[in-house]
Every structure is written in C-alpha cells, then in structure tokens.
Short mmCIF file of N, CA and C in Angstrom, two decimals:
data_model
loop_
_atom_site.label_atom_id
_atom_site.label_comp_id
_atom_site.label_asym_id
_atom_site.label_seq_id
_atom_site.Cartn_x
_atom_site.Cartn_y
_atom_site.Cartn_z
N MET A 3 0.85 -1.18 0.00
CA MET A 3 0.00 0.00 0.00
C MET A 3 0.90 1.24 0.00
N PRO A 4 0.60 2.22 -0.90
CA PRO A 4 1.42 3.43 -0.92
C PRO A 4 1.23 4.24 0.36
N PRO A 5 2.22 5.05 0.70
CA PRO A 5 2.06 5.87 1.90
C PRO A 5 0.91 6.86 1.71
N THR A 6 0.36 7.32 2.82
CA THR A 6 -0.68 8.34 2.73
C THR A 6 -0.02 9.67 2.38
N LEU A 7 -0.81 10.68 2.16
CA LEU A 7 -0.28 12.00 1.83
C LEU A 7 0.51 12.62 2.97
N THR A 8 0.46 12.01 4.14
CA THR A 8 1.23 12.56 5.26
C THR A 8 2.73 12.45 5.03
N CYS A 9 3.15 11.65 4.06
CA CYS A 9 4.58 11.55 3.77
C CYS A 9 5.13 12.88 3.27
N TYR A 10 4.26 13.80 2.85
CA TYR A 10 4.70 15.12 2.37
C TYR A 10 4.69 16.18 3.46
N LEU A 11 4.20 15.82 4.65
CA LEU A 11 4.18 16.79 5.73
C LEU A 11 5.60 17.08 6.20
N LYS A 12 5.77 18.23 6.80
CA LYS A 12 7.08 18.65 7.32
C LYS A 12 7.10 18.47 8.83
N ALA A 13 8.28 18.38 9.38
CA ALA A 13 8.41 18.21 10.83
C ALA A 13 7.70 19.33 11.57
N GLU A 14 7.79 20.55 11.05
CA GLU A 14 7.17 21.69 11.74
C GLU A 14 5.65 21.68 11.67
N ASP A 15 5.06 20.78 10.88
CA ASP A 15 3.60 20.69 10.83
C ASP A 15 3.03 20.15 12.12
N GLY A 16 3.80 19.39 12.86
CA GLY A 16 3.40 18.95 14.18
C GLY A 16 2.52 17.71 14.21
N LEU A 17 2.35 17.21 15.42
CA LEU A 17 1.62 15.97 15.63
C LEU A 17 0.12 16.10 15.38
N VAL A 18 -0.46 17.24 15.72
CA VAL A 18 -1.91 17.41 15.51
C VAL A 18 -2.22 17.41 14.02
N PHE A 19 -1.45 18.17 13.25
CA PHE A 19 -1.64 18.20 11.80
C PHE A 19 -1.49 16.79 11.24
N ARG A 20 -0.46 16.08 11.66
CA ARG A 20 -0.21 14.72 11.15
C ARG A 20 -1.38 13.79 11.51
N ALA A 21 -1.86 13.87 12.75
CA ALA A 21 -2.98 13.02 13.17
C ALA A 21 -4.24 13.33 12.38
N LEU A 22 -4.52 14.61 12.19
CA LEU A 22 -5.70 15.00 11.42
C LEU A 22 -5.56 14.62 9.96
N ALA A 23 -4.36 14.78 9.40
CA ALA A 23 -4.12 14.42 8.00
C ALA A 23 -4.31 12.92 7.79
N GLU A 24 -3.77 12.12 8.69
CA GLU A 24 -3.97 10.66 8.60
C GLU A 24 -5.46 10.32 8.69
N ALA A 25 -6.14 10.96 9.62
CA ALA A 25 -7.57 10.67 9.82
C ALA A 25 -8.39 11.04 8.59
N VAL A 26 -8.20 12.24 8.06
CA VAL A 26 -8.99 12.66 6.91
C VAL A 26 -8.63 11.82 5.69
N TYR A 27 -7.36 11.46 5.56
CA TYR A 27 -6.96 10.62 4.43
C TYR A 27 -7.71 9.28 4.48
N HIS A 28 -7.75 8.66 5.64
CA HIS A 28 -8.42 7.37 5.76
C HIS A 28 -9.94 7.50 5.63
N LEU A 29 -10.51 8.53 6.21
CA LEU A 29 -11.96 8.71 6.10
C LEU A 29 -12.39 8.99 4.66
N LEU A 30 -11.55 9.70 3.90
CA LEU A 30 -11.90 10.00 2.51
C LEU A 30 -11.67 8.82 1.57
N GLN A 31 -11.24 7.71 2.10
CA GLN A 31 -11.18 6.50 1.28
C GLN A 31 -12.59 5.93 1.08
N ALA A 32 -13.51 6.26 2.01
CA ALA A 32 -14.83 5.65 1.98
C ALA A 32 -15.99 6.64 1.88
N GLN A 33 -15.71 7.94 2.01
CA GLN A 33 -16.79 8.92 1.97
C GLN A 33 -16.29 10.21 1.35
N THR A 34 -17.23 11.06 0.95
CA THR A 34 -16.86 12.33 0.35
C THR A 34 -16.57 13.36 1.44
N ILE A 35 -15.86 14.38 1.05
CA ILE A 35 -15.53 15.46 1.99
C ILE A 35 -16.79 16.13 2.52
N ASP A 36 -17.80 16.28 1.68
CA ASP A 36 -19.03 16.94 2.12
C ASP A 36 -19.77 16.12 3.18
N SER A 37 -19.63 14.80 3.13
CA SER A 37 -20.34 13.97 4.11
C SER A 37 -19.53 13.76 5.39
N LEU A 38 -18.30 14.18 5.40
CA LEU A 38 -17.42 14.01 6.55
C LEU A 38 -17.75 15.03 7.64
N SER A 39 -17.91 14.55 8.85
CA SER A 39 -18.17 15.48 9.96
C SER A 39 -16.88 15.74 10.72
N ILE A 40 -16.79 16.92 11.32
CA ILE A 40 -15.63 17.26 12.14
C ILE A 40 -15.58 16.31 13.34
N SER A 41 -16.73 15.93 13.86
CA SER A 41 -16.77 15.00 15.00
C SER A 41 -16.10 13.67 14.65
N ASP A 42 -16.42 13.12 13.48
CA ASP A 42 -15.80 11.87 13.06
C ASP A 42 -14.30 12.05 12.84
N LEU A 43 -13.95 13.18 12.29
CA LEU A 43 -12.54 13.47 11.99
C LEU A 43 -11.71 13.56 13.27
N VAL A 44 -12.16 14.34 14.24
CA VAL A 44 -11.38 14.50 15.47
C VAL A 44 -11.37 13.21 16.29
N LYS A 45 -12.46 12.46 16.23
CA LYS A 45 -12.50 11.18 16.95
C LYS A 45 -11.46 10.23 16.37
N ARG A 46 -11.42 10.13 15.04
CA ARG A 46 -10.43 9.24 14.39
C ARG A 46 -9.00 9.71 14.67
N ALA A 47 -8.80 11.03 14.69
CA ALA A 47 -7.46 11.58 14.91
C ALA A 47 -7.04 11.53 16.37
N GLY A 48 -8.00 11.43 17.26
CA GLY A 48 -7.68 11.44 18.69
C GLY A 48 -7.29 12.81 19.20
N VAL A 49 -7.90 13.84 18.63
CA VAL A 49 -7.65 15.21 19.07
C VAL A 49 -8.98 15.89 19.38
N SER A 50 -8.92 17.00 20.06
CA SER A 50 -10.14 17.72 20.41
C SER A 50 -10.59 18.61 19.25
N ARG A 51 -11.86 19.00 19.30
CA ARG A 51 -12.37 19.96 18.30
C ARG A 51 -11.58 21.27 18.39
N ALA A 52 -11.28 21.68 19.61
CA ALA A 52 -10.52 22.92 19.80
C ALA A 52 -9.16 22.83 19.11
N SER A 53 -8.50 21.68 19.23
CA SER A 53 -7.21 21.49 18.56
C SER A 53 -7.37 21.57 17.05
N PHE A 54 -8.45 20.97 16.56
CA PHE A 54 -8.70 21.04 15.11
C PHE A 54 -8.82 22.50 14.68
N TYR A 55 -9.67 23.25 15.37
CA TYR A 55 -9.93 24.63 14.96
C TYR A 55 -8.77 25.58 15.26
N ARG A 56 -7.84 25.18 16.10
CA ARG A 56 -6.61 25.98 16.27
C ARG A 56 -5.72 25.87 15.04
N HIS A 57 -5.85 24.79 14.30
CA HIS A 57 -5.00 24.54 13.14
C HIS A 57 -5.68 24.83 11.80
N PHE A 58 -6.99 24.60 11.74
CA PHE A 58 -7.69 24.68 10.45
C PHE A 58 -9.04 25.38 10.60
N ALA A 59 -9.42 26.11 9.56
CA ALA A 59 -10.71 26.81 9.57
C ALA A 59 -11.87 25.83 9.41
N ASP A 60 -11.65 24.78 8.61
CA ASP A 60 -12.68 23.78 8.36
C ASP A 60 -12.02 22.55 7.73
N LYS A 61 -12.82 21.56 7.41
CA LYS A 61 -12.28 20.32 6.84
C LYS A 61 -11.65 20.54 5.48
N TYR A 62 -12.17 21.50 4.74
CA TYR A 62 -11.62 21.81 3.41
C TYR A 62 -10.22 22.43 3.55
N ASP A 63 -10.04 23.22 4.58
CA ASP A 63 -8.74 23.83 4.85
C ASP A 63 -7.69 22.75 5.12
N LEU A 64 -8.06 21.73 5.85
CA LEU A 64 -7.16 20.61 6.13
C LEU A 64 -6.77 19.91 4.82
N VAL A 65 -7.73 19.61 3.98
CA VAL A 65 -7.45 18.92 2.72
C VAL A 65 -6.59 19.81 1.82
N ARG A 66 -6.88 21.10 1.79
CA ARG A 66 -6.05 22.02 0.97
C ARG A 66 -4.62 22.05 1.50
N ALA A 67 -4.43 22.05 2.82
CA ALA A 67 -3.09 22.05 3.39
C ALA A 67 -2.33 20.77 3.03
N MET A 68 -3.02 19.66 3.03
CA MET A 68 -2.39 18.40 2.64
C MET A 68 -1.98 18.45 1.17
N HIS A 69 -2.87 18.96 0.34
CA HIS A 69 -2.54 19.05 -1.09
C HIS A 69 -1.36 20.00 -1.31
N ARG A 70 -1.33 21.08 -0.57
CA ARG A 70 -0.21 22.03 -0.69
C ARG A 70 1.11 21.34 -0.40
N ARG A 71 1.15 20.53 0.64
CA ARG A 71 2.38 19.80 0.96
C ARG A 71 2.75 18.85 -0.17
N ALA A 72 1.75 18.19 -0.76
CA ALA A 72 2.02 17.29 -1.89
C ALA A 72 2.59 18.08 -3.08
N LEU A 73 2.05 19.27 -3.32
CA LEU A 73 2.58 20.12 -4.41
C LEU A 73 4.02 20.53 -4.14
N GLU A 74 4.32 20.80 -2.88
CA GLU A 74 5.69 21.17 -2.52
C GLU A 74 6.66 20.02 -2.80
N GLY A 75 6.17 18.80 -2.77
CA GLY A 75 6.99 17.64 -3.07
C GLY A 75 6.95 17.21 -4.52
N SER A 76 6.25 17.97 -5.36
CA SER A 76 6.12 17.59 -6.77
C SER A 76 6.22 18.82 -7.67
N LEU A 77 5.12 19.40 -8.04
CA LEU A 77 5.09 20.49 -9.02
C LEU A 77 5.95 21.69 -8.61
N LEU A 78 5.87 22.08 -7.36
CA LEU A 78 6.60 23.27 -6.92
C LEU A 78 8.10 23.06 -6.85
N ARG A 79 8.54 21.83 -7.03
CA ARG A 79 9.98 21.57 -7.09
C ARG A 79 10.59 22.16 -8.37
N TRP A 80 9.74 22.54 -9.34
CA TRP A 80 10.23 23.21 -10.54
C TRP A 80 11.02 24.46 -10.14
N PHE A 81 10.56 25.15 -9.10
CA PHE A 81 11.24 26.37 -8.64
C PHE A 81 12.62 26.07 -8.05
N GLN A 82 12.88 24.80 -7.78
CA GLN A 82 14.19 24.39 -7.25
C GLN A 82 15.06 23.76 -8.34
N GLY A 83 14.60 23.83 -9.59
CA GLY A 83 15.40 23.35 -10.70
C GLY A 83 14.99 22.01 -11.29
N VAL A 84 13.94 21.38 -10.78
CA VAL A 84 13.46 20.13 -11.35
C VAL A 84 12.84 20.46 -12.72
N PRO A 85 13.15 19.69 -13.77
CA PRO A 85 12.55 19.95 -15.09
C PRO A 85 11.02 19.93 -15.03
N PHE A 86 10.41 20.78 -15.82
CA PHE A 86 8.95 20.92 -15.82
C PHE A 86 8.25 19.58 -16.04
N GLN A 87 8.68 18.85 -17.05
CA GLN A 87 8.06 17.55 -17.36
C GLN A 87 8.10 16.63 -16.14
N GLN A 88 9.22 16.60 -15.45
CA GLN A 88 9.35 15.75 -14.26
C GLN A 88 8.43 16.22 -13.14
N ALA A 89 8.36 17.53 -12.94
CA ALA A 89 7.49 18.08 -11.89
C ALA A 89 6.03 17.73 -12.16
N VAL A 90 5.62 17.81 -13.42
CA VAL A 90 4.25 17.46 -13.79
C VAL A 90 4.01 15.97 -13.58
N GLU A 91 4.95 15.14 -14.02
CA GLU A 91 4.80 13.70 -13.84
C GLU A 91 4.75 13.32 -12.37
N ASP A 92 5.57 13.96 -11.55
CA ASP A 92 5.54 13.69 -10.11
C ASP A 92 4.19 14.05 -9.51
N THR A 93 3.62 15.15 -9.97
CA THR A 93 2.31 15.58 -9.48
C THR A 93 1.24 14.57 -9.86
N TRP A 94 1.28 14.12 -11.11
CA TRP A 94 0.28 13.14 -11.55
C TRP A 94 0.47 11.80 -10.87
N GLN A 95 1.69 11.49 -10.49
CA GLN A 95 1.92 10.26 -9.73
C GLN A 95 1.19 10.33 -8.39
N ILE A 96 1.20 11.50 -7.78
CA ILE A 96 0.49 11.69 -6.51
C ILE A 96 -1.01 11.49 -6.72
N PHE A 97 -1.56 12.10 -7.78
CA PHE A 97 -2.99 11.92 -8.05
C PHE A 97 -3.31 10.45 -8.29
N THR A 98 -2.42 9.74 -8.97
CA THR A 98 -2.64 8.33 -9.27
C THR A 98 -2.58 7.48 -8.00
N GLN A 99 -1.57 7.70 -7.18
CA GLN A 99 -1.41 6.91 -5.95
C GLN A 99 -2.52 7.16 -4.94
N HIS A 100 -3.10 8.33 -4.98
CA HIS A 100 -4.09 8.72 -3.97
C HIS A 100 -5.42 9.08 -4.63
N LYS A 101 -5.75 8.33 -5.67
CA LYS A 101 -6.92 8.65 -6.50
C LYS A 101 -8.23 8.66 -5.71
N ARG A 102 -8.42 7.72 -4.83
CA ARG A 102 -9.67 7.66 -4.06
C ARG A 102 -9.80 8.89 -3.15
N PHE A 103 -8.71 9.26 -2.48
CA PHE A 103 -8.71 10.46 -1.64
C PHE A 103 -9.09 11.68 -2.47
N TYR A 104 -8.40 11.85 -3.61
CA TYR A 104 -8.68 13.02 -4.45
C TYR A 104 -10.09 12.98 -5.03
N ARG A 105 -10.55 11.80 -5.41
CA ARG A 105 -11.91 11.70 -5.94
C ARG A 105 -12.92 12.18 -4.90
N ASN A 106 -12.77 11.71 -3.67
CA ASN A 106 -13.73 12.07 -2.63
C ASN A 106 -13.55 13.50 -2.12
N ALA A 107 -12.41 14.10 -2.39
CA ALA A 107 -12.20 15.51 -2.05
C ALA A 107 -12.68 16.42 -3.18
N LEU A 108 -12.47 16.01 -4.43
CA LEU A 108 -12.82 16.86 -5.57
C LEU A 108 -14.30 16.86 -5.92
N ILE A 109 -15.03 15.89 -5.44
CA ILE A 109 -16.44 15.78 -5.80
C ILE A 109 -17.28 16.91 -5.19
N SER A 110 -16.72 17.62 -4.26
CA SER A 110 -17.42 18.71 -3.57
C SER A 110 -17.60 19.93 -4.47
N THR A 111 -18.72 20.62 -4.27
CA THR A 111 -18.96 21.89 -4.95
C THR A 111 -18.91 23.06 -3.98
N ASP A 112 -18.51 22.80 -2.75
CA ASP A 112 -18.38 23.86 -1.75
C ASP A 112 -17.37 24.90 -2.24
N VAL A 113 -17.60 26.15 -1.93
CA VAL A 113 -16.72 27.23 -2.38
C VAL A 113 -15.30 27.03 -1.86
N ASN A 114 -15.14 26.36 -0.74
CA ASN A 114 -13.82 26.11 -0.16
C ASN A 114 -13.20 24.79 -0.62
N ALA A 115 -13.83 24.12 -1.56
CA ALA A 115 -13.42 22.78 -1.96
C ALA A 115 -12.07 22.76 -2.66
N LEU A 116 -11.51 21.58 -2.73
CA LEU A 116 -10.19 21.37 -3.29
C LEU A 116 -10.09 21.79 -4.76
N GLY A 117 -11.12 21.58 -5.54
CA GLY A 117 -11.08 21.95 -6.96
C GLY A 117 -10.78 23.43 -7.16
N ASN A 118 -11.42 24.28 -6.37
CA ASN A 118 -11.16 25.72 -6.46
C ASN A 118 -9.74 26.04 -6.03
N TYR A 119 -9.27 25.35 -5.03
CA TYR A 119 -7.90 25.56 -4.55
C TYR A 119 -6.89 25.13 -5.61
N ILE A 120 -7.12 23.99 -6.25
CA ILE A 120 -6.20 23.52 -7.29
C ILE A 120 -6.17 24.53 -8.44
N PHE A 121 -7.33 25.09 -8.80
CA PHE A 121 -7.34 26.13 -9.83
C PHE A 121 -6.46 27.30 -9.41
N ASP A 122 -6.66 27.80 -8.21
CA ASP A 122 -5.87 28.95 -7.72
C ASP A 122 -4.38 28.63 -7.70
N GLU A 123 -4.03 27.46 -7.21
CA GLU A 123 -2.62 27.07 -7.13
C GLU A 123 -2.00 26.88 -8.51
N THR A 124 -2.76 26.33 -9.44
CA THR A 124 -2.25 26.14 -10.80
C THR A 124 -2.00 27.48 -11.46
N TYR A 125 -2.96 28.39 -11.34
CA TYR A 125 -2.79 29.72 -11.92
C TYR A 125 -1.59 30.43 -11.27
N SER A 126 -1.49 30.35 -9.95
CA SER A 126 -0.38 30.99 -9.24
C SER A 126 0.97 30.41 -9.65
N PHE A 127 1.02 29.10 -9.85
CA PHE A 127 2.25 28.46 -10.29
C PHE A 127 2.70 29.04 -11.62
N TYR A 128 1.81 29.08 -12.60
CA TYR A 128 2.19 29.59 -13.92
C TYR A 128 2.49 31.09 -13.87
N TRP A 129 1.72 31.83 -13.08
CA TRP A 129 1.97 33.27 -12.96
C TRP A 129 3.38 33.51 -12.42
N GLU A 130 3.75 32.79 -11.36
CA GLU A 130 5.07 32.96 -10.77
C GLU A 130 6.17 32.48 -11.72
N MET A 131 5.92 31.38 -12.41
CA MET A 131 6.89 30.88 -13.38
C MET A 131 7.16 31.93 -14.46
N LEU A 132 6.09 32.52 -14.96
CA LEU A 132 6.24 33.57 -15.99
C LEU A 132 6.97 34.78 -15.42
N ARG A 133 6.62 35.17 -14.21
CA ARG A 133 7.27 36.32 -13.59
C ARG A 133 8.77 36.09 -13.46
N LEU A 134 9.15 34.89 -13.03
CA LEU A 134 10.56 34.57 -12.89
C LEU A 134 11.29 34.56 -14.24
N ARG A 135 10.57 34.32 -15.30
CA ARG A 135 11.15 34.32 -16.65
C ARG A 135 11.04 35.70 -17.31
N GLY A 136 10.59 36.69 -16.53
CA GLY A 136 10.53 38.06 -17.04
C GLY A 136 9.32 38.38 -17.89
N VAL A 137 8.28 37.55 -17.80
CA VAL A 137 7.07 37.78 -18.60
C VAL A 137 6.00 38.39 -17.72
N THR A 138 5.47 39.52 -18.16
CA THR A 138 4.34 40.14 -17.50
C THR A 138 3.12 39.96 -18.41
N MET A 139 2.12 39.28 -17.91
CA MET A 139 0.94 39.01 -18.73
C MET A 139 0.08 40.26 -18.88
N ASP A 140 -0.50 40.41 -20.06
CA ASP A 140 -1.52 41.43 -20.23
C ASP A 140 -2.88 40.80 -19.88
N LYS A 141 -3.95 41.59 -19.99
CA LYS A 141 -5.27 41.08 -19.60
C LYS A 141 -5.70 39.89 -20.44
N VAL A 142 -5.42 39.92 -21.71
CA VAL A 142 -5.81 38.83 -22.60
C VAL A 142 -5.05 37.55 -22.22
N GLN A 143 -3.76 37.66 -21.98
CA GLN A 143 -2.98 36.49 -21.59
C GLN A 143 -3.43 35.95 -20.24
N SER A 144 -3.72 36.83 -19.31
CA SER A 144 -4.20 36.40 -18.00
C SER A 144 -5.51 35.62 -18.14
N ARG A 145 -6.41 36.13 -18.96
CA ARG A 145 -7.68 35.44 -19.19
C ARG A 145 -7.44 34.09 -19.86
N GLU A 146 -6.53 34.06 -20.84
CA GLU A 146 -6.21 32.80 -21.52
C GLU A 146 -5.63 31.78 -20.54
N LEU A 147 -4.76 32.23 -19.66
CA LEU A 147 -4.18 31.32 -18.67
C LEU A 147 -5.24 30.85 -17.67
N ARG A 148 -6.13 31.74 -17.25
CA ARG A 148 -7.21 31.33 -16.35
C ARG A 148 -8.10 30.29 -17.01
N GLN A 149 -8.42 30.51 -18.30
CA GLN A 149 -9.25 29.53 -19.01
C GLN A 149 -8.53 28.18 -19.11
N TYR A 150 -7.23 28.22 -19.40
CA TYR A 150 -6.46 26.98 -19.46
C TYR A 150 -6.51 26.27 -18.10
N CYS A 151 -6.24 27.00 -17.03
CA CYS A 151 -6.21 26.41 -15.68
C CYS A 151 -7.57 25.84 -15.31
N PHE A 152 -8.62 26.57 -15.62
CA PHE A 152 -9.98 26.10 -15.32
C PHE A 152 -10.25 24.78 -16.06
N GLY A 153 -9.91 24.75 -17.34
CA GLY A 153 -10.11 23.53 -18.13
C GLY A 153 -9.25 22.38 -17.62
N ALA A 154 -8.02 22.68 -17.25
CA ALA A 154 -7.12 21.64 -16.75
C ALA A 154 -7.66 21.02 -15.46
N VAL A 155 -8.20 21.85 -14.58
CA VAL A 155 -8.77 21.34 -13.33
C VAL A 155 -10.03 20.53 -13.62
N ALA A 156 -10.86 21.00 -14.55
CA ALA A 156 -12.07 20.26 -14.91
C ALA A 156 -11.72 18.89 -15.48
N LEU A 157 -10.72 18.84 -16.34
CA LEU A 157 -10.31 17.55 -16.91
C LEU A 157 -9.65 16.65 -15.86
N LEU A 158 -8.89 17.25 -14.97
CA LEU A 158 -8.31 16.49 -13.86
C LEU A 158 -9.44 15.84 -13.06
N SER A 159 -10.46 16.61 -12.74
CA SER A 159 -11.60 16.08 -11.98
C SER A 159 -12.27 14.94 -12.74
N GLU A 160 -12.48 15.13 -14.04
CA GLU A 160 -13.08 14.07 -14.84
C GLU A 160 -12.23 12.81 -14.82
N TRP A 161 -10.92 12.99 -14.95
CA TRP A 161 -10.03 11.82 -14.96
C TRP A 161 -10.08 11.11 -13.60
N ILE A 162 -9.99 11.86 -12.52
CA ILE A 162 -10.01 11.27 -11.18
C ILE A 162 -11.35 10.61 -10.89
N LEU A 163 -12.42 11.22 -11.34
CA LEU A 163 -13.75 10.65 -11.10
C LEU A 163 -14.04 9.46 -12.01
N GLY A 164 -13.11 9.15 -12.90
CA GLY A 164 -13.26 7.99 -13.77
C GLY A 164 -14.13 8.23 -14.98
N GLU A 165 -14.36 9.50 -15.32
CA GLU A 165 -15.23 9.82 -16.45
C GLU A 165 -14.49 9.95 -17.77
N MET A 166 -13.16 9.82 -17.73
CA MET A 166 -12.37 9.89 -18.96
C MET A 166 -11.81 8.51 -19.25
N GLY A 167 -11.89 8.11 -20.49
CA GLY A 167 -11.36 6.80 -20.86
C GLY A 167 -9.88 6.82 -21.19
N GLU A 168 -9.29 8.00 -21.22
CA GLU A 168 -7.88 8.10 -21.60
C GLU A 168 -6.97 7.64 -20.48
N PRO A 169 -5.85 7.00 -20.86
CA PRO A 169 -4.86 6.69 -19.83
C PRO A 169 -4.20 7.99 -19.35
N LEU A 170 -3.63 7.93 -18.19
CA LEU A 170 -3.00 9.10 -17.58
C LEU A 170 -1.97 9.75 -18.50
N GLU A 171 -1.16 8.95 -19.15
CA GLU A 171 -0.10 9.49 -20.01
C GLU A 171 -0.67 10.36 -21.12
N GLU A 172 -1.79 9.95 -21.70
CA GLU A 172 -2.42 10.73 -22.77
C GLU A 172 -2.96 12.05 -22.23
N TYR A 173 -3.55 11.99 -21.05
CA TYR A 173 -4.06 13.23 -20.45
C TYR A 173 -2.92 14.19 -20.15
N MET A 174 -1.81 13.68 -19.60
CA MET A 174 -0.67 14.55 -19.28
C MET A 174 -0.12 15.20 -20.55
N LYS A 175 0.02 14.43 -21.62
CA LYS A 175 0.53 14.98 -22.88
C LYS A 175 -0.41 16.08 -23.38
N ALA A 176 -1.70 15.81 -23.37
CA ALA A 176 -2.68 16.79 -23.84
C ALA A 176 -2.65 18.04 -22.97
N SER A 177 -2.46 17.86 -21.67
CA SER A 177 -2.41 18.99 -20.75
C SER A 177 -1.22 19.90 -21.07
N ILE A 178 -0.08 19.30 -21.33
CA ILE A 178 1.10 20.10 -21.65
C ILE A 178 0.97 20.74 -23.04
N ARG A 179 0.45 19.99 -24.01
CA ARG A 179 0.25 20.55 -25.36
C ARG A 179 -0.75 21.70 -25.34
N GLY A 180 -1.70 21.67 -24.41
CA GLY A 180 -2.74 22.68 -24.35
C GLY A 180 -2.34 23.98 -23.67
N LEU A 181 -1.13 24.03 -23.13
CA LEU A 181 -0.68 25.27 -22.49
C LEU A 181 -0.75 26.44 -23.47
N PRO A 182 -1.14 27.62 -23.00
CA PRO A 182 -1.07 28.79 -23.89
C PRO A 182 0.34 28.94 -24.43
N SER A 183 0.45 29.37 -25.67
CA SER A 183 1.77 29.43 -26.32
C SER A 183 2.77 30.29 -25.56
N PHE A 184 2.34 31.40 -24.97
CA PHE A 184 3.28 32.24 -24.25
C PHE A 184 3.82 31.55 -23.00
N VAL A 185 3.09 30.59 -22.45
CA VAL A 185 3.58 29.80 -21.32
C VAL A 185 4.53 28.72 -21.83
N GLY A 186 4.11 28.01 -22.87
CA GLY A 186 4.95 26.97 -23.46
C GLY A 186 6.29 27.51 -23.91
N ASP A 187 6.31 28.73 -24.45
CA ASP A 187 7.56 29.35 -24.90
C ASP A 187 8.53 29.55 -23.75
N CYS A 188 8.02 29.82 -22.56
CA CYS A 188 8.87 30.01 -21.38
C CYS A 188 9.49 28.71 -20.88
N LEU A 189 8.91 27.60 -21.28
CA LEU A 189 9.41 26.31 -20.83
C LEU A 189 10.51 25.76 -21.72
N LYS A 190 10.70 26.39 -22.86
CA LYS A 190 11.73 25.91 -23.81
C LYS A 190 13.10 26.33 -23.40
#
C-alpha cells in the first residue's frame, strides 16, 4: 500500500496536523468530503475539536493544506530546478497513488473545496513561473491562462472521477500541449 499523503508533511507541521491528515486521508477512502463530519474526523485523529480549529478553519482547509504539501513535493519543485516535465509527472503520480482520496475531495462543490484551490494554485504556479522568466501578462494572456487552468482542473476532476477513458499518459501529454503558447515558450 502506498504511503498516505502525510509523507509530504514537514516536521514543523506537528503531531496534531499529522494526526488530522492521517484521519482525513483514511476517512476520505470511503466517503466524500461533504459527508465528513468534524466529530468523526477528530474522533479518528484522537484530538479535540478545539485542537482542530486551532490549526484549520474547516475540513476543506485541512485537505487544501495536505494538497499544498504534496505540491511542494512535486510540481513546486520546478522552482528548485526540477525539469517541468518531471514536476508534472511527479504531481500526476500523486494523483494516481491517492486517486480515491482526491476523488472524494474533488467531488465537492463547496466554495472552499479542493477543486477551487487547485485552480488557484495552478494559476499561481504559472503566474510565478512567468514572472521569474521576465514575462508580465496582459489582460488577454491572464484570461487565456485562467481559461487553461480552469479547463485543466475540470479535466483532472473528470479523470479522477473515472469519467475519462484516456490513460493518464495521454491526459498529461494533452495537458502540456494545451498550455497557452506564451507559457509553453517560457518552458523551452
């Protein structure tokens, strides 16, 4: 069995974060984030509600924090010199290894849900990448990048929910080919 997403946590995240992350990871193997109660989560983690709320605003905040740590161990490593293709593949490996967790987290339509967070993080990643390469987007480019990110997250959700018949490799290739040209040019 692959490790849970807690393998991406940092020492400074502490024991409460780790306990809650393990608990939500296991609970999301069998239920959706929207059906998960804080009571069930803290009971499984062995922590108090007060401890939970000292660390997180809500259950969606916990899942977003876990995903952020996973990104730090994959896609965001591009900022440390990992080739783009490798960073993308590492990210998709995480989605593949933890597909049930992501499926049950992404199925939510709550405004705080993971899908909205992934959109924001994807857009921020490309914005920062462009900035570091000396590219300042105009309004049209910003809109084009937002549309790309929105579509990429929608397709990611479809793939994770099992609604796409394509193998992962085909989706990854299409995702990279679909980048706006001004972004793709920065990756060369």
